[in-house]
Amino acid sequence: MFPLDFPLNILKRRAQVGDVVLDPFCGRGTTNFAARLVGLRSLGVDSSPVAAAITAAKLATTTVDDILAEARRILTEREARQIPASEFWQWAFHPTVLDALCRFREAFLEDCTTDARIALRGIILGALHGPKQKTLPSYFSNQCPRTYAPKPAYATRFWQERRLLPEAVDILAVIERRAKRYYGISSNVTGAVRLADSREPTALQPETPEVRFDWVITSPPYYGMRTYIPDQWLRNWFVGGPDAVDYTNRNQVVHSSPEDFAADLRQVWRNAKNVCAEDAKMVIRFGGITDRRADPLSIIKDSLRESGWRIQTIKEAGSATMGKRQADAFLRYKTTPMTEYDVWARRQ
Ligand SMILES: C[S@@+](CC[C@H](N)C(=O)[O-])C[C@H]1O[C@@H](n2cnc3c(N)ncnc32)[C@H](O)[C@@H]1O
């Protein structure tokens, strides 16, 4: 995830009234949310169902009261039909919490079309797992990392050895606190999100055919960072995936070699060019571990070759993000330092 300030500062300083913004790797919808904050329409595309659901929640227009009413209705009117029962699940969530999560999950799988439901689903995804708080609970799970889902065998051992039992968290109270934080103010301008593989020719088509995008602000997966789907397996379960780690990496750009990876990105840049205005600008934040065979700068330059975009400037990304976010995930496995670049390009 890149920080909100990154797309926000670009759009505040450079965008014109009426510009339309595209993010072909929208992740949690940071670019779309920034566009909304400055009153611009946007489209976010991502092949991960979790990413698409979180982005949709950032674009929902609803109120705290509507979100809470929807949550109460689901909890009182439904029974959970399928509750995962393996040891991991018994340690990860208190039985009453897991039962409630399953009611929500099944309700959303049946119908998640109203803004209140879309917002509620996003709130629950954000609260699904995380550390235990000293004060009021913010997460539903037993002690967990906030950003990625732990592997079941490791997590179960961790909880058992420390005798950490899952708490009977007050679900509605957690939802209310989060709803107040995110939905206290609402903007009339919104945007759209699409669950799609951005390499596909039609994935980036605007919702209205005559619209052309003026800005592409994005951050593709960093080369070698191939664990988005397995790292999000619990959230992926909540949006309809299996109740065990999903290693398939379906519809994600390939990491088999720097060349294959650059070719996949090039396809996305070409698709973006086809839906952009003549003077559109693209800003890409990209990085990776610096390695002789896979230098991030060479990969991103290679991806832009014959893509319909001309590189204008390349800057090292600000120190505020250095070593954080994607880098954090990397550093769980490797100790090589991470460099991030901002590449500015213009449509040719
Ligand atoms: C670095 S993350 C984007 C983070 C985003 N900037 C944010 O702030 O949350 C890269 C995203 O690319 C998505 N992705 C990977 N391959 C894709 C593909 N072929 N089509 C669409 N999205 C893809 C991943 O699911 C992931 O969400």
XYZ file of C-alpha atoms and ligand atoms in Angstrom:
375
model
C 0.000 0.000 0.000
C 1.415 3.435 -0.784
C 0.633 6.322 1.573
C -2.431 8.445 0.820
C -0.225 11.543 0.536
C 1.476 10.152 -2.564
C -1.528 10.252 -4.955
C -3.176 13.051 -2.990
C -0.273 15.485 -3.389
C 0.031 14.747 -7.111
C -3.669 15.322 -7.720
C -3.910 18.394 -5.466
C -0.975 20.084 -7.177
C -1.371 18.975 -10.769
C -4.882 17.778 -11.620
C -7.512 19.963 -13.312
C -11.184 20.135 -12.461
C -12.978 17.276 -14.230
C -9.896 15.062 -14.683
C -10.513 11.333 -14.457
C -8.074 8.988 -12.722
C -7.169 5.331 -13.337
C -5.306 2.841 -11.152
C -4.849 -0.550 -12.912
C -3.358 -2.122 -9.733
C -5.589 -0.371 -7.233
C -4.919 -2.599 -4.176
C -6.774 -1.021 -1.281
C -7.943 1.903 -3.366
C -5.562 4.585 -2.112
C -5.483 6.358 -5.482
C -9.279 6.144 -5.807
C -9.758 7.503 -2.322
C -7.337 10.388 -3.013
C -9.221 11.205 -6.228
C -12.471 11.236 -4.296
C -10.989 13.594 -1.698
C -10.104 16.126 -4.393
C -13.466 15.702 -6.141
C -12.324 13.618 -9.137
C -13.897 10.503 -10.583
C -11.765 7.392 -10.839
C -11.624 3.742 -11.830
C -9.669 1.176 -9.838
C -8.945 -2.289 -11.229
C -7.455 -5.225 -9.328
C -7.517 -8.988 -9.796
C -7.695 -9.691 -6.067
C -11.262 -9.959 -4.687
C -10.032 -8.595 -1.342
C -8.512 -5.520 -2.982
C -11.657 -4.900 -5.025
C -13.872 -5.187 -1.919
C -11.719 -2.763 0.102
C -11.598 -0.250 -2.753
C -15.376 -0.493 -3.189
C -15.801 0.364 0.501
C -13.657 3.487 0.045
C -15.975 4.621 -2.728
C -19.256 3.916 -0.911
C -21.559 6.777 0.068
C -23.398 5.890 3.258
C -23.826 6.806 6.919
C -22.756 5.324 10.239
C -26.433 4.703 11.115
C -27.107 2.810 7.893
C -24.009 0.658 8.338
C -24.968 -0.233 11.922
C -28.592 -0.924 10.997
C -27.405 -3.295 8.270
C -25.019 -5.061 10.669
C -27.777 -5.545 13.286
C -30.213 -6.782 10.657
C -27.793 -9.414 9.370
C -26.920 -10.610 12.876
C -30.534 -10.938 14.006
C -32.122 -12.252 10.844
C -29.575 -14.863 9.714
C -28.167 -18.154 10.932
C -24.671 -19.176 9.814
C -24.801 -22.251 7.587
C -21.078 -23.045 7.257
C -18.657 -22.423 10.122
C -15.031 -23.538 9.630
C -14.164 -25.973 12.416
C -10.454 -26.830 12.208
C -8.089 -26.164 15.117
C -6.819 -22.939 13.546
C -10.301 -21.425 13.459
C -11.012 -22.444 17.070
C -7.928 -20.537 18.211
C -8.234 -17.629 15.789
C -11.723 -16.440 16.750
C -14.010 -16.765 19.762
C -17.008 -19.008 18.789
C -19.518 -16.139 19.006
C -17.279 -13.925 16.843
C -16.745 -16.653 14.246
C -20.486 -17.333 14.129
C -21.174 -13.626 13.498
C -18.435 -13.431 10.845
C -19.979 -16.377 9.018
C -23.420 -14.723 9.087
C -21.912 -11.574 7.544
C -19.901 -13.559 5.023
C -22.889 -15.550 3.816
C -25.100 -12.441 3.668
C -22.538 -10.580 1.509
C -22.024 -13.587 -0.764
C -25.764 -13.577 -1.404
C -26.006 -9.825 -1.964
C -23.507 -7.014 -1.529
C -24.919 -4.303 -3.762
C -26.043 -1.518 -1.418
C -23.511 1.083 -0.289
C -24.192 0.241 3.374
C -23.339 -3.425 2.777
C -20.277 -2.578 0.673
C -19.029 -0.279 3.462
C -19.794 -2.851 6.170
C -17.926 -5.562 4.256
C -14.904 -3.248 3.945
C -15.005 -2.435 7.667
C -15.118 -6.123 8.607
C -12.238 -6.916 6.217
C -10.165 -4.201 7.899
C -11.010 -5.520 11.378
C -10.699 -9.232 10.604
C -7.244 -9.766 12.063
C -4.712 -7.710 13.930
C -2.897 -7.225 17.214
C -4.641 -7.258 20.583
C -5.213 -3.710 21.787
C -4.475 -2.617 25.348
C -7.567 -0.394 25.307
C -10.737 -1.027 23.260
C -10.472 -3.896 20.755
C -10.118 -2.952 17.078
C -9.805 -6.459 15.621
C -11.908 -9.604 15.774
C -9.102 -12.176 15.875
C -6.756 -13.572 18.468
C -3.304 -11.897 18.441
C -2.295 -11.653 14.736
C -0.342 -9.450 12.360
C -2.509 -6.654 11.024
C -1.402 -6.676 7.416
C -1.006 -10.320 6.436
C -2.792 -13.475 7.542
C -0.611 -15.933 9.473
C -0.138 -19.486 8.266
C -2.439 -21.798 10.282
C 0.112 -24.248 11.766
C 2.459 -21.474 12.868
C -0.315 -19.317 14.336
C -1.969 -22.186 16.214
C 1.355 -23.150 17.806
C 2.004 -19.503 18.730
C -1.365 -19.166 20.506
C -1.148 -22.563 22.218
C 2.363 -22.001 23.576
C 1.359 -18.638 25.040
C -2.111 -19.822 26.117
C -3.601 -16.929 24.197
C -7.342 -17.502 23.955
C -9.493 -15.530 21.481
C -11.715 -12.924 23.115
C -15.479 -12.507 22.800
C -15.011 -9.155 21.072
C -18.095 -6.896 20.916
C -18.465 -6.969 17.138
C -20.987 -4.168 16.834
C -18.857 -1.869 18.994
C -15.812 -2.468 16.759
C -17.912 -1.834 13.650
C -19.347 1.357 15.118
C -15.946 2.784 16.056
C -14.590 2.065 12.591
C -17.709 3.330 10.816
C -17.407 6.636 12.690
C -13.770 6.934 11.667
C -14.369 6.296 7.968
C -17.928 7.397 7.240
C -18.360 10.515 9.376
C -18.164 12.679 6.261
C -19.178 11.684 2.789
C -18.455 13.150 -0.619
C -20.863 13.177 -3.550
C -18.072 12.410 -5.984
C -17.272 8.762 -6.155
C -15.691 6.284 -8.522
C -15.830 2.693 -9.656
C -13.877 -0.454 -9.027
C -13.598 -3.537 -11.185
C -12.423 -7.031 -10.285
C -10.371 -7.866 -13.393
C -6.969 -8.836 -14.720
C -5.482 -5.584 -16.045
C -3.554 -7.484 -18.713
C -6.860 -8.263 -20.432
C -7.609 -5.829 -23.299
C -10.995 -4.693 -21.959
C -10.143 -4.595 -18.233
C -9.428 -0.856 -18.130
C -12.372 0.357 -20.221
C -14.072 3.325 -18.531
C -17.575 2.822 -17.165
C -18.866 5.407 -19.666
C -17.408 4.840 -23.162
C -16.747 8.523 -24.022
C -14.610 9.098 -20.905
C -10.806 9.200 -21.295
C -8.475 9.039 -18.309
C -6.179 12.001 -17.631
C -4.104 10.372 -14.904
C -2.775 6.916 -14.168
C -1.364 6.735 -10.644
C -0.383 3.255 -9.626
C 1.922 0.855 -7.914
C 2.244 -2.579 -9.539
C 3.400 -5.562 -7.513
C 7.104 -5.273 -6.779
C 9.176 -7.847 -8.605
C 9.437 -11.016 -6.523
C 6.532 -10.046 -4.270
C 4.279 -12.919 -5.258
C 2.387 -13.518 -2.041
C -0.513 -11.023 -2.212
C -3.151 -13.745 -2.376
C -1.664 -16.231 0.173
C -0.850 -13.341 2.527
C -4.496 -12.287 2.406
C -6.012 -15.761 2.709
C -8.227 -14.947 5.720
C -9.690 -11.855 4.075
C -9.969 -13.850 0.862
C -12.029 -16.468 2.777
C -14.331 -13.689 3.962
C -15.069 -12.598 0.392
C -15.853 -16.155 -0.731
C -12.507 -17.976 -0.927
C -11.601 -21.287 0.728
C -11.079 -21.597 4.514
C -7.416 -22.589 4.016
C -4.397 -20.848 2.484
C -4.871 -20.266 -1.244
C -1.515 -20.496 -3.037
C -2.856 -20.273 -6.581
C -2.021 -16.592 -7.313
C -4.695 -16.612 -9.984
C -4.752 -13.588 -12.347
C -1.649 -12.000 -10.822
C 1.246 -10.727 -12.942
C 3.900 -13.401 -13.351
C 7.225 -13.332 -11.518
C 8.931 -16.167 -13.415
C 11.677 -13.840 -14.712
C 12.286 -10.068 -14.832
C 11.598 -10.195 -18.608
C 8.243 -11.989 -18.233
C 7.285 -9.644 -15.448
C 8.167 -6.549 -17.513
C 6.178 -7.974 -20.455
C 3.106 -8.350 -18.237
C 3.449 -4.762 -17.006
C 3.973 -3.542 -20.603
C 0.656 -5.124 -21.542
C -1.061 -3.182 -18.754
C 0.612 0.123 -19.762
C -0.549 -0.481 -23.362
C -4.093 -1.139 -22.206
C -3.926 2.049 -20.146
C -2.676 4.049 -23.126
C -5.706 2.940 -25.132
C -8.151 4.400 -22.613
C -6.244 7.604 -21.806
C -6.489 11.151 -23.145
C -3.739 12.320 -25.527
C -1.910 14.356 -22.880
C -2.434 11.867 -20.034
C 0.242 11.455 -17.388
C 1.236 8.296 -15.588
C 3.023 8.062 -12.245
C 4.278 4.657 -11.166
C 5.709 3.868 -7.767
C 7.833 0.787 -8.134
C 10.506 -0.997 -6.207
C 12.051 -4.228 -5.163
C 15.194 -5.585 -3.706
C 18.233 -4.497 -5.654
C 19.781 -7.581 -7.111
C 22.143 -8.092 -10.036
C 19.563 -10.082 -12.020
C 16.476 -8.069 -11.080
C 17.203 -4.383 -10.665
C 13.827 -2.659 -10.154
C 14.810 0.348 -12.245
C 15.795 -1.778 -15.249
C 12.570 -3.776 -14.943
C 10.312 -0.739 -14.904
C 12.212 0.949 -17.769
C 11.989 -2.275 -19.769
C 8.240 -2.510 -19.093
C 7.723 0.994 -20.521
C 9.581 0.240 -23.771
C 7.146 0.356 -26.716
C 4.283 0.708 -24.295
C 2.907 3.961 -25.692
C 4.346 5.952 -22.760
C 7.509 8.086 -22.709
C 9.445 8.327 -19.462
C 9.890 11.933 -18.312
C 11.535 11.688 -14.910
C 12.553 9.045 -12.415
C 13.013 9.982 -8.775
C 13.823 7.942 -5.723
C 10.645 7.761 -3.649
C 10.506 9.882 -0.507
C 12.179 8.603 2.609
C 8.827 8.417 4.416
C 8.062 5.165 2.683
C 11.526 3.730 2.386
C 11.756 0.372 4.069
C 8.074 0.235 4.868
C 4.929 -1.382 3.457
C 5.868 -3.690 0.569
C 9.374 -3.647 1.920
C 8.126 -4.919 5.269
C 6.691 -7.964 3.623
C 9.941 -8.559 1.773
C 12.025 -8.199 4.848
C 10.247 -11.110 6.429
C 12.202 -13.252 3.981
C 15.195 -11.241 2.890
C 17.474 -8.674 4.388
C 18.609 -6.891 1.227
C 17.638 -3.210 1.278
C 14.681 -2.064 -0.803
C 14.687 0.900 -3.164
C 11.529 2.602 -4.405
C 11.233 4.884 -7.425
C 8.578 7.215 -8.771
C 8.506 7.081 -12.551
C 6.657 9.877 -14.401
C 5.635 9.214 -17.977
C 3.530 10.882 -20.667
C 1.268 9.243 -23.205
C 2.876 9.234 -26.665
C 1.419 -2.855 -4.767
S -0.221 -3.441 -4.744
C -1.109 -1.952 -4.995
C -1.183 -1.141 -3.736
C -2.010 0.109 -3.866
N -1.230 1.166 -4.485
C -2.510 0.568 -2.491
O -2.151 1.651 -2.048
O -3.205 -0.215 -1.822
C -0.327 -4.286 -6.258
C -1.705 -4.845 -6.588
O -1.667 -5.376 -7.916
C -2.630 -6.400 -7.974
N -2.391 -7.203 -9.188
C -1.401 -8.082 -9.469
N -1.525 -8.583 -10.709
C -2.621 -7.992 -11.252
C -3.257 -8.087 -12.530
N -2.784 -8.890 -13.476
N -4.359 -7.325 -12.746
C -4.851 -6.503 -11.786
N -4.284 -6.388 -10.561
C -3.185 -7.110 -10.296
C -2.442 -7.151 -6.670
O -3.614 -7.899 -6.361
C -2.204 -5.989 -5.690
O -3.395 -5.590 -5.065
